[in-house]
Short mmCIF file of C-alpha atoms in Angstrom, two decimals:
data_model
loop_
_atom_site.label_atom_id
_atom_site.label_comp_id
_atom_site.label_asym_id
_atom_site.label_seq_id
_atom_site.Cartn_x
_atom_site.Cartn_y
_atom_site.Cartn_z
CA UNK A 30 -147.45 12.76 151.73
CA UNK A 31 -150.67 12.16 153.68
CA UNK A 32 -153.45 11.59 151.31
CA UNK A 33 -157.85 10.71 151.87
CA UNK A 34 -160.91 11.48 150.30
CA UNK A 35 -160.25 8.05 148.38
CA UNK A 36 -163.07 7.66 145.16
CA UNK A 37 -162.79 5.47 142.37
CA UNK A 38 -163.76 5.48 138.73
CA UNK A 39 -163.88 2.58 136.26
CA UNK A 40 -160.19 3.02 135.51
CA UNK A 41 -158.46 5.04 138.67
CA UNK A 42 -158.74 5.23 142.17
CA UNK A 43 -158.55 8.68 142.94
CA UNK A 44 -156.78 10.17 146.10
CA UNK A 45 -156.79 13.44 147.98
CA UNK A 46 -153.64 15.28 149.61
CA UNK A 47 -153.85 18.01 152.70
CA UNK A 48 -153.56 20.67 149.90
CA UNK A 49 -156.42 19.80 147.40
CA UNK A 50 -153.88 18.52 144.66
CA UNK A 51 -155.85 14.99 143.40
CA UNK A 52 -153.46 12.05 142.59
CA UNK A 53 -154.63 9.06 140.67
CA UNK A 54 -153.01 5.44 139.38
CA UNK A 55 -154.76 3.10 136.95
CA UNK A 56 -156.63 0.33 139.28
CA UNK A 57 -155.03 -2.28 136.19
CA UNK A 58 -152.09 -1.92 139.03
CA UNK A 59 -154.78 -3.35 141.65
CA UNK A 60 -157.25 -6.09 140.32
CA UNK A 61 -158.92 -6.70 143.43
CA UNK A 62 -160.16 -3.13 143.71
CA UNK A 63 -161.23 -3.25 140.01
CA UNK A 64 -163.44 -5.95 140.29
CA UNK A 65 -164.28 -5.01 144.07
CA UNK A 66 -168.09 -3.36 144.37
CA UNK A 67 -168.42 0.25 145.77
CA UNK A 68 -169.00 -1.20 149.22
CA UNK A 69 -166.16 -3.06 149.30
CA UNK A 70 -163.63 -0.32 147.75
CA UNK A 71 -165.16 2.37 150.71
CA UNK A 72 -163.93 -0.34 153.65
CA UNK A 73 -160.41 0.65 154.18
CA UNK A 74 -158.40 1.90 156.82
CA UNK A 75 -155.70 4.35 156.85
CA UNK A 76 -152.30 3.33 158.65
CA UNK A 77 -149.38 5.85 158.87
CA UNK A 78 -147.80 4.71 155.09
CA UNK A 79 -150.91 4.09 153.04
CA UNK A 80 -154.80 2.32 152.53
CA UNK A 81 -155.33 -0.73 153.35
CA UNK A 82 -158.66 -3.22 152.48
CA UNK A 83 -158.67 -5.84 154.37
CA UNK A 84 -161.28 -7.56 152.93
CA UNK A 85 -159.47 -7.82 149.19
CA UNK A 86 -156.12 -7.83 151.01
CA UNK A 87 -155.20 -5.31 149.56
CA UNK A 88 -152.35 -2.30 150.40
CA UNK A 89 -151.60 1.01 148.49
CA UNK A 90 -149.22 3.48 149.88
CA UNK A 91 -148.84 6.72 149.59
CA UNK A 92 -146.22 6.93 147.86
CA UNK A 93 -146.75 4.77 144.87
CA UNK A 94 -149.09 8.15 143.94
CA UNK A 95 -146.41 10.02 143.20
CA UNK A 96 -144.95 7.81 141.21
CA UNK A 97 -144.41 8.89 137.11
CA UNK A 98 -146.29 5.32 136.05
CA UNK A 99 -149.38 6.01 136.68
CA UNK A 100 -151.52 4.32 134.04
CA UNK A 101 -149.41 1.13 132.41
CA UNK A 102 -147.18 1.28 129.30
CA UNK A 103 -148.87 -0.33 126.52
CA UNK A 104 -147.17 -3.65 126.80
CA UNK A 105 -147.95 -3.88 130.46
CA UNK A 106 -151.44 -3.00 129.92
CA UNK A 107 -151.23 -5.64 127.64
CA UNK A 108 -150.62 -8.36 130.30
CA UNK A 109 -152.45 -6.87 133.25
CA UNK A 110 -155.31 -7.40 131.28
CA UNK A 111 -154.74 -10.69 129.61
CA UNK A 112 -153.36 -12.94 132.70
CA UNK A 113 -154.17 -16.20 130.63
CA UNK A 114 -150.28 -15.53 129.11
CA UNK A 115 -147.86 -17.21 130.67
CA UNK A 116 -145.05 -14.64 131.42
CA UNK A 117 -142.36 -17.60 132.21
CA UNK A 118 -142.91 -18.53 128.51
CA UNK A 119 -143.48 -15.43 126.82
CA UNK A 120 -140.27 -14.46 128.24
CA UNK A 121 -138.25 -17.52 127.30
CA UNK A 122 -139.64 -17.30 123.55
CA UNK A 123 -138.26 -13.45 123.60
CA UNK A 124 -135.03 -15.06 125.07
CA UNK A 125 -135.27 -12.90 128.93
CA UNK A 126 -135.62 -13.75 131.81
CA UNK A 127 -138.59 -14.24 133.73
CA UNK A 128 -138.29 -12.74 136.59
CA UNK A 129 -137.17 -9.58 134.71
CA UNK A 130 -140.12 -9.38 132.40
CA UNK A 131 -142.06 -9.49 135.55
CA UNK A 132 -140.25 -6.48 136.94
CA UNK A 133 -141.06 -4.75 133.90
CA UNK A 134 -145.06 -5.81 133.49
CA UNK A 135 -145.47 -4.81 137.40
CA UNK A 136 -143.03 -0.74 136.97
CA UNK A 137 -140.22 -2.29 139.01
CA UNK A 138 -137.80 -2.23 136.87
CA UNK A 139 -137.93 -0.34 133.26
CA UNK A 140 -137.09 -1.46 130.13
CA UNK A 141 -134.72 0.17 127.61
CA UNK A 142 -137.12 1.59 124.63
CA UNK A 143 -135.60 -1.02 122.12
CA UNK A 144 -136.53 -4.37 124.43
CA UNK A 145 -139.71 -2.20 124.91
CA UNK A 146 -140.39 -2.55 120.82
CA UNK A 147 -139.26 -5.90 121.06
CA UNK A 148 -141.36 -6.98 123.81
CA UNK A 149 -144.57 -5.79 121.66
CA UNK A 150 -142.98 -7.08 118.49
CA UNK A 151 -143.27 -10.22 120.29
CA UNK A 152 -146.78 -9.71 120.89
CA UNK A 153 -147.82 -8.51 117.90
CA UNK A 154 -146.16 -11.43 116.26
CA UNK A 155 -148.29 -13.51 118.90
CA UNK A 156 -151.71 -11.81 117.78
CA UNK A 157 -150.27 -12.77 114.04
CA UNK A 158 -150.03 -16.61 114.43
CA UNK A 159 -153.48 -16.61 116.29
CA UNK A 160 -155.06 -15.07 113.25
CA UNK A 161 -152.97 -17.15 110.44
CA UNK A 162 -154.74 -20.30 113.06
CA UNK A 163 -157.52 -21.91 111.05
CA UNK A 164 -159.64 -24.73 112.56
CA UNK A 165 -160.07 -27.45 109.21
#
């Protein structure tokens, strides 16, 4: 697939193919583009396999616009937004491999519904612990 005509809003990057179809991806997958200025976003080149922003050191393949997960799941979004959470320690807390957890967050692997619920429950538990914390 060959894409062109990139555009952005505050949450998404859009690309149009030669037949006029519009594809989108969440900017949460691309933090450098999310925080970039309009001028930086428009300073890209098109290669054989996708788009490249040299100044931002960011690449997006044409193929990635066809992925089913254009928008992160609930738990993926949590970790993509909350970079202050130590993923390795979180994974250890729930008893899974930290590399596997990173693969879940980045969409390289998909957790089972049961595993996803386990992750969400652990996020909620941490939230409850934060809420229960009081400074005396």
